[in-house]
Coordinates of C-alpha atoms in Angstrom, one line a residue:
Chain A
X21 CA 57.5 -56.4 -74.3
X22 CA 60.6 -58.6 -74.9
X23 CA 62.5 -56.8 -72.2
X24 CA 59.2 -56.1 -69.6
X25 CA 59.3 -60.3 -69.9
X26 CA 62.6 -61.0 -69.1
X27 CA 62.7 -59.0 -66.0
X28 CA 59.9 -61.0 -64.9
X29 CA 61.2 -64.1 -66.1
X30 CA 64.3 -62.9 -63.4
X31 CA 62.6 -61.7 -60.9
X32 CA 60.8 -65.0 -60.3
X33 CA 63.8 -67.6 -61.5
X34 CA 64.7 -66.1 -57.8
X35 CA 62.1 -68.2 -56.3
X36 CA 63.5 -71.0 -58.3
X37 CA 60.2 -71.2 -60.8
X38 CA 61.9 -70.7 -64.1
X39 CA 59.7 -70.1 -66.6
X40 CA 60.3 -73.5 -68.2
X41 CA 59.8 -75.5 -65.2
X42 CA 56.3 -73.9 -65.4
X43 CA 56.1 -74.3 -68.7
X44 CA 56.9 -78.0 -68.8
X45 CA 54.1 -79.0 -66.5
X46 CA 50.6 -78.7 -67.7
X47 CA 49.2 -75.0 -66.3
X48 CA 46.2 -76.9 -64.6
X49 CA 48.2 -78.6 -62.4
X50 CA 48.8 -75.1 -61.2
X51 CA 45.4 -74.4 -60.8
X52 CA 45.2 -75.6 -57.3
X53 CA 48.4 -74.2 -56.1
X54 CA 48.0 -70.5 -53.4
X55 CA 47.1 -67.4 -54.4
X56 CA 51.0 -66.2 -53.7
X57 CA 51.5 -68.0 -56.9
X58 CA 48.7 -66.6 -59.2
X59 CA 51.5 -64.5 -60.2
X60 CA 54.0 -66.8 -61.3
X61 CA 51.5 -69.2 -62.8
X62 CA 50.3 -66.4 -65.2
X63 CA 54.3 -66.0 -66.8
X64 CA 53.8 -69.9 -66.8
X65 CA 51.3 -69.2 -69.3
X66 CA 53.3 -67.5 -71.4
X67 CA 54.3 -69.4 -74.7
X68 CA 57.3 -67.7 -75.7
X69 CA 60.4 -70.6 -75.7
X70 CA 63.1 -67.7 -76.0
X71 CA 64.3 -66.0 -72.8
X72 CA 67.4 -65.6 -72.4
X73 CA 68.3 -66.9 -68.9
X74 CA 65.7 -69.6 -68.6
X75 CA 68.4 -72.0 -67.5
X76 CA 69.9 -69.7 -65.1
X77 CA 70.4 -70.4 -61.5
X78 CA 72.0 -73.3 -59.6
X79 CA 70.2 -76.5 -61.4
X80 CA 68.5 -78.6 -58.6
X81 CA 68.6 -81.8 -60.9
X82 CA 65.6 -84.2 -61.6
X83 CA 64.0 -86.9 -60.1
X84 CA 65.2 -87.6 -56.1
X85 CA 68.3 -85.8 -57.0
X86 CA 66.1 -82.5 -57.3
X87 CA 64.1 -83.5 -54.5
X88 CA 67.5 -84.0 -52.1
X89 CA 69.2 -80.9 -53.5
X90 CA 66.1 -78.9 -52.5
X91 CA 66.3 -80.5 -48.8
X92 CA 70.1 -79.8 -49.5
X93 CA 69.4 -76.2 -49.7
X94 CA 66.8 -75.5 -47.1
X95 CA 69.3 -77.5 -45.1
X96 CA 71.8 -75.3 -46.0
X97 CA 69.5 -71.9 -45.1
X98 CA 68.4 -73.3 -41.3
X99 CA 72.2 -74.2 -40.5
X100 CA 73.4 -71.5 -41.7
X101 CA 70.5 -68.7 -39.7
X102 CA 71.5 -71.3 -36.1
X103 CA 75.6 -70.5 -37.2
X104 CA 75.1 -66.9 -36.1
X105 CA 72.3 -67.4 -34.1
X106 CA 74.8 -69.3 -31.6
X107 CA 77.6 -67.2 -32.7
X108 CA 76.3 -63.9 -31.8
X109 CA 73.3 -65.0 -29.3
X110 CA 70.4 -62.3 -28.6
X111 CA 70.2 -60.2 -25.6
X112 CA 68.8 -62.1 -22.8
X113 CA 69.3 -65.4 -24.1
X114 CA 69.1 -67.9 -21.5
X115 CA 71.5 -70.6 -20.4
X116 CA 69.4 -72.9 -21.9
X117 CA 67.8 -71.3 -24.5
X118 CA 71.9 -71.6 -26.2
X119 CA 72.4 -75.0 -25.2
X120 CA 69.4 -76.0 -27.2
X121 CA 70.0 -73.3 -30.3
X122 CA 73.5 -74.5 -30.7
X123 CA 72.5 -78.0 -30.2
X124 CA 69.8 -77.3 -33.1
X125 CA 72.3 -75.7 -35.1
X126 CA 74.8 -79.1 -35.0
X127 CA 71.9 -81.0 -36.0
X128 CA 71.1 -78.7 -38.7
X129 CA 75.1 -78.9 -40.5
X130 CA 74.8 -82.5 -39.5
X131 CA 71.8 -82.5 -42.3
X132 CA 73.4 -79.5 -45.1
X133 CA 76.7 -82.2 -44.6
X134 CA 75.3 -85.5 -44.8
X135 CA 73.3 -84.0 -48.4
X136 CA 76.7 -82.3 -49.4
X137 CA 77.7 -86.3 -48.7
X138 CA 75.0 -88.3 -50.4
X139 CA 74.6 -86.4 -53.2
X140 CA 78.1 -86.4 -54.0
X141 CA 79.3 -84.6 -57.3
X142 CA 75.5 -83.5 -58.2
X143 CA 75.3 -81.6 -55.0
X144 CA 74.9 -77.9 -55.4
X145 CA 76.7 -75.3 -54.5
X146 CA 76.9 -73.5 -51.0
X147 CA 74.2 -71.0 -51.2
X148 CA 74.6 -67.2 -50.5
X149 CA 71.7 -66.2 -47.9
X150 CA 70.1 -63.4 -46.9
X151 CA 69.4 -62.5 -43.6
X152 CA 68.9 -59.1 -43.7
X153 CA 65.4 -58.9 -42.4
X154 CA 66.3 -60.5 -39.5
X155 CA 67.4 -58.9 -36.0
X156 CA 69.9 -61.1 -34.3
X157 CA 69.9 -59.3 -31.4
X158 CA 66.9 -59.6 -30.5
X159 CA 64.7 -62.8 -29.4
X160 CA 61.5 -62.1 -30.9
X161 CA 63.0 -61.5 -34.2
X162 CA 65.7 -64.8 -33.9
X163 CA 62.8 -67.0 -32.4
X164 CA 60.4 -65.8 -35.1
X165 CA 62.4 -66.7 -38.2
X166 CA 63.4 -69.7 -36.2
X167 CA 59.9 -71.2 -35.9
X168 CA 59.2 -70.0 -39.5
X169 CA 61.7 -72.2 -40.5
X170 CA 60.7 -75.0 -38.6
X171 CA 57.6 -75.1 -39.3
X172 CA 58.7 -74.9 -43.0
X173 CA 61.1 -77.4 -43.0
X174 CA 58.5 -79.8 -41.2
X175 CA 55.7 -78.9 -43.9
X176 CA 58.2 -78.8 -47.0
X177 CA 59.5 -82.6 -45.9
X178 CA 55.9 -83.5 -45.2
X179 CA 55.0 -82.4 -48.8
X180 CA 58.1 -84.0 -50.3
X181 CA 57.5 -87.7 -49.3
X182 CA 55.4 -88.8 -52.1
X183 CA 57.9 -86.8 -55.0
X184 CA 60.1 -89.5 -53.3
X185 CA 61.1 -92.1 -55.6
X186 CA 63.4 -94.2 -53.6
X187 CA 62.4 -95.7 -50.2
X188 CA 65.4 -95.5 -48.8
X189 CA 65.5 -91.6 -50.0
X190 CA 61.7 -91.5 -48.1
X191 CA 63.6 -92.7 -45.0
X192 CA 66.3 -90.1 -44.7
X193 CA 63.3 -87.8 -45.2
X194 CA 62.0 -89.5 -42.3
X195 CA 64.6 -89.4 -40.3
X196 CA 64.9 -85.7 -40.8
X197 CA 61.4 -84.5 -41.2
X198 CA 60.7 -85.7 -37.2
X199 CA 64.2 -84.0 -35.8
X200 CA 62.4 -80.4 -37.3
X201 CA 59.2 -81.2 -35.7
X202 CA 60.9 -81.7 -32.6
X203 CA 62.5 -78.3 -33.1
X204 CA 59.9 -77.0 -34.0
X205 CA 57.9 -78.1 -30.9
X206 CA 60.8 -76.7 -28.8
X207 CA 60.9 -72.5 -30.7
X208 CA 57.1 -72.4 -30.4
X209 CA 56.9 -73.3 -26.8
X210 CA 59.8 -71.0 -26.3
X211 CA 58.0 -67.8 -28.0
X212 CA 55.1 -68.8 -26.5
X213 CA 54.3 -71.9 -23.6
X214 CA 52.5 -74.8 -24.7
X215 CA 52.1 -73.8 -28.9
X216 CA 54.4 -77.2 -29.5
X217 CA 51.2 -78.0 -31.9
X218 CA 49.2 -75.4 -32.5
X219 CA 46.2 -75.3 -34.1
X220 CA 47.8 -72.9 -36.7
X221 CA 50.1 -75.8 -38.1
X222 CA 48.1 -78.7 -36.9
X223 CA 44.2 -79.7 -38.0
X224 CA 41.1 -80.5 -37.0
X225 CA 42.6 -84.3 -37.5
X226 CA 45.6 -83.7 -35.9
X227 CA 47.8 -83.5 -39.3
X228 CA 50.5 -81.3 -39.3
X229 CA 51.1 -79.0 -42.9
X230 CA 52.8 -80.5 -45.8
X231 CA 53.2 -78.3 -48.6
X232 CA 55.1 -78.8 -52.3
X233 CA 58.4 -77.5 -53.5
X234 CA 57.1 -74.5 -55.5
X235 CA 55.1 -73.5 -52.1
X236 CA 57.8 -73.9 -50.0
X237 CA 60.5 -72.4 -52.1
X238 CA 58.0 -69.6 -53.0
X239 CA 58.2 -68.5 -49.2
X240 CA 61.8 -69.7 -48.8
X241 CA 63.1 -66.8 -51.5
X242 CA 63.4 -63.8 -49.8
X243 CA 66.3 -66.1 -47.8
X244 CA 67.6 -67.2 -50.6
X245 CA 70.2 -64.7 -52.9
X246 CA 71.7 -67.6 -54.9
X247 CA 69.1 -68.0 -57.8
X248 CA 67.7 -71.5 -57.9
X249 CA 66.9 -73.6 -61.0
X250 CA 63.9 -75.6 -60.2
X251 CA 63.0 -76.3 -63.5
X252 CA 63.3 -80.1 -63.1
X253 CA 62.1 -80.1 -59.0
X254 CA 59.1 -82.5 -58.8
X255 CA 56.2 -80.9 -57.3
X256 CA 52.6 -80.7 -57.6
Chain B
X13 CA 40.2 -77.8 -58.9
X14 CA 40.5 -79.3 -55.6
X15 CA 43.9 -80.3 -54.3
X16 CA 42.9 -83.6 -53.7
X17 CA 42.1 -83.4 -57.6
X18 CA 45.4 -82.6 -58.9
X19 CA 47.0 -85.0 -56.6
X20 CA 45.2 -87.9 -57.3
X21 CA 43.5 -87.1 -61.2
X22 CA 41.9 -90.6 -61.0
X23 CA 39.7 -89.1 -57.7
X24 CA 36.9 -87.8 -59.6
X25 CA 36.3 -91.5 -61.1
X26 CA 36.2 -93.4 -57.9
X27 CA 34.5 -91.6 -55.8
X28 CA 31.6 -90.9 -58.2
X29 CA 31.3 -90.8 -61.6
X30 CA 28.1 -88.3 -62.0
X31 CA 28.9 -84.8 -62.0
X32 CA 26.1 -84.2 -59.4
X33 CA 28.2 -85.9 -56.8
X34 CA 31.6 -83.6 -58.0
X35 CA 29.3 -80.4 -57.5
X36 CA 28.4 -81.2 -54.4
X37 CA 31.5 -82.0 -53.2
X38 CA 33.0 -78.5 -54.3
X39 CA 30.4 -76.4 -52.9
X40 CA 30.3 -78.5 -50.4
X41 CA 34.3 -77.5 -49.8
X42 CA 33.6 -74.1 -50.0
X43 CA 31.6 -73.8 -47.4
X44 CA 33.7 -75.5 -45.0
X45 CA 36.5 -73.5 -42.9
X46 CA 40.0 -74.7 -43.7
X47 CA 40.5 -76.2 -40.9
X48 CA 37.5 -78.1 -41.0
X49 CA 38.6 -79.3 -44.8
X50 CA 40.6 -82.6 -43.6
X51 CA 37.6 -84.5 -42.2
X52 CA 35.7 -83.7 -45.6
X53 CA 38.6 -84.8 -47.5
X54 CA 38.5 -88.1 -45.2
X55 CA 35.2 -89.0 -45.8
X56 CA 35.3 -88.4 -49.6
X57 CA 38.3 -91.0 -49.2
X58 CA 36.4 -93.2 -47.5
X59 CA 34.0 -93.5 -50.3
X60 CA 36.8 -93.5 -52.8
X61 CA 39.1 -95.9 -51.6
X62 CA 37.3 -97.5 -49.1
X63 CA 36.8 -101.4 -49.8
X64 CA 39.3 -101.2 -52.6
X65 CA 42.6 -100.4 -50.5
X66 CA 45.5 -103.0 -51.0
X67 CA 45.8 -105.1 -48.0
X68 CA 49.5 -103.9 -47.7
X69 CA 48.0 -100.3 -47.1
X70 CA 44.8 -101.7 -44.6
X71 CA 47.6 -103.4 -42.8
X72 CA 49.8 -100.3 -42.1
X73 CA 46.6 -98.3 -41.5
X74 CA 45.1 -100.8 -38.7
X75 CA 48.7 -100.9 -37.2
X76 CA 48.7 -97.0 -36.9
X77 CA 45.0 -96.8 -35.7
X78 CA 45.9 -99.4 -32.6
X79 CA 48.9 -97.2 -31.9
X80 CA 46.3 -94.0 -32.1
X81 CA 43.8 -96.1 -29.9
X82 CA 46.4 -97.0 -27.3
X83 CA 48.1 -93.3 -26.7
X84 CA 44.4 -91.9 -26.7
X85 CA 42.6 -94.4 -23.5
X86 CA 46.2 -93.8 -22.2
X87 CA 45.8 -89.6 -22.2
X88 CA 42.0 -89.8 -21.5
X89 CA 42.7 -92.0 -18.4
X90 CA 45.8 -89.7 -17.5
X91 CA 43.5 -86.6 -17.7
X92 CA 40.3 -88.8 -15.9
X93 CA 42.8 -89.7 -12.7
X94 CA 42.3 -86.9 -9.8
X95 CA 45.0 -85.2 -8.2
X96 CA 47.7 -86.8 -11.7
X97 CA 47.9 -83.6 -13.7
X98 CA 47.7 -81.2 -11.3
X99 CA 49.1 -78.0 -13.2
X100 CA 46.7 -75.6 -15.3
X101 CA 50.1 -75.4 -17.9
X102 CA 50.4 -79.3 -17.9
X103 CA 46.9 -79.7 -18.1
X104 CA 46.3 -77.9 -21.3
X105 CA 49.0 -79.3 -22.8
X106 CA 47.9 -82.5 -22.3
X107 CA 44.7 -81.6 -23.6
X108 CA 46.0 -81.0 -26.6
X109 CA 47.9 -84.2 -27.4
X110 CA 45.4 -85.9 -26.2
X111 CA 42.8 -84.1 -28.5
X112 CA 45.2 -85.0 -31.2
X113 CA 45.3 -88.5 -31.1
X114 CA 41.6 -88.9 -30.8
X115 CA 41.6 -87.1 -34.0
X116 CA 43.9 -89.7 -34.9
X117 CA 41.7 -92.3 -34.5
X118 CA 38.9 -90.7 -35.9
X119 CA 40.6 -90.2 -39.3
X120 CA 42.1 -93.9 -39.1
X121 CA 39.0 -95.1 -38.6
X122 CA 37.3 -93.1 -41.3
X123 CA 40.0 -94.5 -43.9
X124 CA 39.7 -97.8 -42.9
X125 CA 35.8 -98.0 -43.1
X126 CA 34.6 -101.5 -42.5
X127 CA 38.4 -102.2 -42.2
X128 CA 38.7 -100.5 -39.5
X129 CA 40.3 -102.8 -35.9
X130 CA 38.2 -102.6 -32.8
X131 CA 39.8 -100.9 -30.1
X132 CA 41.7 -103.5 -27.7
X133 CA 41.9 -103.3 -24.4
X134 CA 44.9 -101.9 -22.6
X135 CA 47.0 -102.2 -18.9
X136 CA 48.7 -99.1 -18.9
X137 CA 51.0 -100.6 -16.0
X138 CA 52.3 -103.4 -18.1
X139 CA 51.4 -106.1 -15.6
X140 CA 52.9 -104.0 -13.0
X141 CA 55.7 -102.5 -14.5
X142 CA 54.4 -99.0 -13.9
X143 CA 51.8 -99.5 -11.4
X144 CA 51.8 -95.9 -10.7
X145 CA 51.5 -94.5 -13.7
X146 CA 48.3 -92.9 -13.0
X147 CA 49.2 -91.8 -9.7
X148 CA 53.1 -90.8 -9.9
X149 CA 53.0 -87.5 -12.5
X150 CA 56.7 -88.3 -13.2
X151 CA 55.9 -92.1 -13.7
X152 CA 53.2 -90.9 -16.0
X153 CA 55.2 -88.7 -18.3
X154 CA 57.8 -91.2 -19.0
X155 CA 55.5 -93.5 -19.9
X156 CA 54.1 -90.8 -22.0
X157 CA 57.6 -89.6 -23.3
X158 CA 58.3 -93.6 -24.2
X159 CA 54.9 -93.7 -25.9
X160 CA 55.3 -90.3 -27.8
X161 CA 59.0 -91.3 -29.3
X162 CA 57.5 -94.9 -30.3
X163 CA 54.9 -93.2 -32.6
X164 CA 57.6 -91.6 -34.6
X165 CA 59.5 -94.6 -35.2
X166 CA 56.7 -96.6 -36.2
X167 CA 55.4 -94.0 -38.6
X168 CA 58.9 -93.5 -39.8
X169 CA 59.4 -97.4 -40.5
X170 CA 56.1 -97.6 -42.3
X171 CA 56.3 -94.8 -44.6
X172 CA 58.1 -96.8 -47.9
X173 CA 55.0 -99.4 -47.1
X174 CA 52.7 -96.3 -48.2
X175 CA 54.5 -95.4 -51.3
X176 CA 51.7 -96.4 -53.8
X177 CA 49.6 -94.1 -52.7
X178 CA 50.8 -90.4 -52.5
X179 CA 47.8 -89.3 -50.4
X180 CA 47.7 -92.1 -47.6
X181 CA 51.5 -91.1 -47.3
X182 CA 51.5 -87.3 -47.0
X183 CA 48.5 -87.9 -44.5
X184 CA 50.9 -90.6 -42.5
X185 CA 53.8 -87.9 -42.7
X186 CA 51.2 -85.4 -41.1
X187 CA 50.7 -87.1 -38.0
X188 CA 54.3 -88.3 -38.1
X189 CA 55.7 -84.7 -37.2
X190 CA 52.7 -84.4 -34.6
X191 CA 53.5 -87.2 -32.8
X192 CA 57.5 -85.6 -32.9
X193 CA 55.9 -81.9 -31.7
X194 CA 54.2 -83.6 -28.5
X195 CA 57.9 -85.9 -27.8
X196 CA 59.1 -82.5 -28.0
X197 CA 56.8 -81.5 -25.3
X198 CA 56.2 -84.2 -22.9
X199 CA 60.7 -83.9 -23.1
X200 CA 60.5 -80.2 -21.9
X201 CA 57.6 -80.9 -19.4
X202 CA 60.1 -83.9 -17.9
X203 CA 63.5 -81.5 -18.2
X204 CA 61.3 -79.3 -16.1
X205 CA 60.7 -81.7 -13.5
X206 CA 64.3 -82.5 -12.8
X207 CA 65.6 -85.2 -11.1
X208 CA 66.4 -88.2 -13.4
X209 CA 65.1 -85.9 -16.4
X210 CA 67.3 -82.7 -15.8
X211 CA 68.9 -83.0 -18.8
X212 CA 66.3 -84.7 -20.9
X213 CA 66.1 -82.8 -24.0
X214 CA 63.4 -82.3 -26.7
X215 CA 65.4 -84.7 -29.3
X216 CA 67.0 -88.6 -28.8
X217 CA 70.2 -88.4 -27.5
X218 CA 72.2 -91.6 -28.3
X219 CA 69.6 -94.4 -27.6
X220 CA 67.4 -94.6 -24.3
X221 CA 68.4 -91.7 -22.4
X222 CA 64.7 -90.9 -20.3
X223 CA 66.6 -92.7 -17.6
X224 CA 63.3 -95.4 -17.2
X225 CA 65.5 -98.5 -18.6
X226 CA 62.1 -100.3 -18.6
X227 CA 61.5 -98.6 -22.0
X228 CA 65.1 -99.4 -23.5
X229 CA 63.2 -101.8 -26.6
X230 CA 61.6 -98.0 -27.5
X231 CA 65.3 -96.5 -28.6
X232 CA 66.9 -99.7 -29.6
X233 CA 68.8 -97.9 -32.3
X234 CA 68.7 -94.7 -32.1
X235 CA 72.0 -94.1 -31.2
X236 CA 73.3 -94.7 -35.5
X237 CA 75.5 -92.5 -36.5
X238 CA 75.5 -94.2 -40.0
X239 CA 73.3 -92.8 -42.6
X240 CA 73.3 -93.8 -46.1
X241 CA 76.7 -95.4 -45.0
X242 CA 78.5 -92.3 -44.0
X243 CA 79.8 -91.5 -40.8
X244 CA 78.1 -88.5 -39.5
X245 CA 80.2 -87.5 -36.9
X246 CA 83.7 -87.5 -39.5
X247 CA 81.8 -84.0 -41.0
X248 CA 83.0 -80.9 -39.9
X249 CA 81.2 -78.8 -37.6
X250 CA 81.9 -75.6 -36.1
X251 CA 84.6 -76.3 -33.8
X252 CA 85.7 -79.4 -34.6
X253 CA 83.5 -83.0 -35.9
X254 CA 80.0 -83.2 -35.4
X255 CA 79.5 -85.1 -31.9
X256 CA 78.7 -88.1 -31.7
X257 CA 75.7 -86.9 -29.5
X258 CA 74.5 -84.4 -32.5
X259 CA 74.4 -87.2 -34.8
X260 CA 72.3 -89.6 -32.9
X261 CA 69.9 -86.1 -32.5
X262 CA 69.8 -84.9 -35.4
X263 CA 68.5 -88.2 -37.1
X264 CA 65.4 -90.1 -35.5
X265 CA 65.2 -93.6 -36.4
X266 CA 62.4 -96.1 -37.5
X267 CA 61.1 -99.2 -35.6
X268 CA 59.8 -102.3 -37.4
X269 CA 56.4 -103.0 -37.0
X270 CA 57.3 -106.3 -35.2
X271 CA 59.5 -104.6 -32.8
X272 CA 56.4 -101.6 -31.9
X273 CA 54.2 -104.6 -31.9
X274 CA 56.2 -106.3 -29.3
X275 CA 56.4 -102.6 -27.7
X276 CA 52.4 -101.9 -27.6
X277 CA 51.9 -105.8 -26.5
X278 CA 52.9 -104.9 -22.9
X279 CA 50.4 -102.6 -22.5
X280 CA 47.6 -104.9 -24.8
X281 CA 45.7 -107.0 -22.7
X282 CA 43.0 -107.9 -25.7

């Protein structure tokens, strides 16, 4: 039982829910969370304190530090998928098409550098990816992942804004959160003319997705080899 | 549990404190398509927050709502003018913004209740500045580009004034990054175009560059490259620093309320 546990207790410290960080936060405030995470949220359940490797993974911190290291690393994932998109383009690319992926990619190391910046000594580390499910030489493929990740980014910063403690911490997210939309405008009506908005990411009232850090970083995993440590990551 | 539950745990007590009322509400949800969810959510917020909103939150909500108001008479007129929007492509896309901020309005107005600001009365020429912005299709999608890349600022600068509560925010974030998807667009309908706009492109390079200097108040400052004090363009890139053109993209920046204010005036008759 010990050992059928502890795998678990790995296999999902990968999406950066350590068992404690579930474990810390009151199992109905799971409740509402997606079905992807019925899963996880039944090992939250679990009351054994004694894992070995509870604490493992790059620690995220607490409080806005947490919150900027996990912008910090989605940062870090976008700019570093745009780094080979624009260094080995797809077939077919057009002209424009890799003026406006590189251009995408300098604002996306513009963002992993200016958190590598703020955050200063609590910064994590550079994050190994994991792009291995993605075909680079093709466009559907590229341009797929590329609107995932958009689309992500734009929800996860959406999401983030009231974990904010710090105005001026809201504000950077601001600043950000509206540079991915516009990418994210730009890939969609590249796959497909006119889906800057669709009504798959935007609603019925014309809001746009937000979702929390344990959704987000939940479908950012599989990207992710570097094993996160989310335990302290606000979220709801 | 609802999300709107778990968000806010003080929900259930506001908007009703007999069970009858929380029963009806959750079947009520579950009947309703996803998509549909927001406008149930609004009305429940309505009832729950409705007259007891701080002012400071009213205030930032009216502001928003006579931005909404303004960019949706502008699209409906745009869309209303014969022989304006002339392509099937443009069209639709059109359509869909200006579907968008009518839903705006609708869920302003739903937050605000009573609260809620009429709608004023707009000159979409600004006393003749554009006077053929319902005739000229270029004319009319700079004016739309200026409009589009205003509403992110002014979201953007009002977002620490809707810190107290975490639901007004995230809904204030949503249409934040909408109004950024259509500044995308309306940019890559204009690059398309060419002339003046040839090199427009879905971002803010450095401050005004739509090439209409009539709208220069709209990117007052959004050529920083300072944030949080540091220098964006002394990081390393791939070859060489970041640009000083990357760094003015790849940050938007906000606009007081007094400088949109001034912005929407021009185009505010009453």
């Amino acid at each position: 039982m010990m050992d059928q546990l502890k795998n678990k207790n790995q296999l999902y410290s990968t999406t950066g829910l350590s068992e404690t960080a579930l474990k810390r936060r009151s199992f109905l405030k799971y409740a509402g969370a997606s079905m992807a995470l019925t899963a996880v949220v039944a090992v939250g359940c679990n009351d054994d304190d004694d894992f070995p490797g509870m604490d493992e993974g790059v620690y995220l911190g607490k409080g806005d530090v947490a919150i900027l290291n996990y912008a910090y690393a989605l940062e870090q994932l976008e700019a570093a998928f745009y780094t080979q998109v624009a260094a080995s383009p797809y077939s077919g690319i057009s002209d424009l098409e890799k003026i406006l992926l590189t251009d995408i990619r300098d604002h996306e190391i513009a963002h992993r550098e200016f958190f590598k910046a703020a955050l200063q000594s609590s910064a994590i580390t550079s994050l190994e990816v994991d792009f291995s499910s993605i075909n680079f030489n093709s466009r559907e493929s590229v341009l797929a992942t590329a609107k995932a990740f958009e689309d992500l980014g734009v929800s996860a910063y959406n999401g983030a804004g009231q974990l904010i403690e710090k105005p001026e911490n809201l504000l950077l997210a601001g600043k950000i959160v509206s540079v991915e939309a516009r990418h994210a405008g730009l890939i969609r009506d590249l796959i497909q003319g006119g889906s800057f908005a669709g009504n798959d990411v935007v609603d019925s009232n014309g809001l746009d997705k937000s979702m929390s850090p344990t959704q987000v970083l939940t479908i950012a995993a599989p990207y992710i080899k570097t094993k996160l440590n989310a335990r302290d990551l606000p979220t709801y | 549990m609802t999300d709107i539950e778990h968000v806010d745990l003080e929900f259930k007590e506001r908007i009703n404190p007999r069970r009858a009322t929380i029963k009806a509400m959750n079947s009520f949800g579950a009947k309703v398509a996803f998509s549909a969810l927001p406008l149930a959510v609004a009305s429940l917020f309505k009832k729950a927050y409705g007259q007891t909103l701080p002012q400071q939150i009213v205030d930032v909500l009216n502001f928003a709502l006579t931005l909404e108001y303004l960019e949706a008479a502008f699209y409906t007129k745009a869309l209303n003018s014969g022989g304006l929007i002339n392509d099937s492509g443009a069209r639709a896309a059109i359509t869909v913004i200006k579907t968008h901020e009518d839903e705006h309005v609708a869920f302003l107005k739903n937050a605000l209740g009573s609260k809620a600001v009429g709608k004023p009365n707009f000159d979409f020429t600004a006393g003749g500045t554009f006077s053929d912005v319902f005739s000229n299709y270029d004319m009319f999608l700079a004016v739309a580009n200026a409009f589009e890349d205003t509403g992110v600022r002014a979201y953007k600068g009002q977002a620490g004034n809707l810190m107290a509560n975490d639901d007004i925010l995230r809904y204030a974030l949503n249409i934040h990054s909408v109004e950024a998807r259509h500044a995308s667009h309306i940019r890559q309908m204009r690059r398309s175009r060419g002339g003046a706009a040839a090199s427009l492109k879905p971002w803010i390079t450095g401050a005004n560059d739509t090439g209409v200097s009539a709208v220069d108040p709209v990117y007052a400052g959004e050529d920083n490259k300072i944030q949080a004090e540091v220098d964006v363009t002394s990081f390393n890139g791939i070859s060489g620093k970041i640009s000083l053109q990357a760094a003015t993209e790849a940050f938007d920046e906000p606009l007081t309320k007094e400088a949109v204010l001034q912005i929407a005036s021009l185009f505010i008759t009453s």
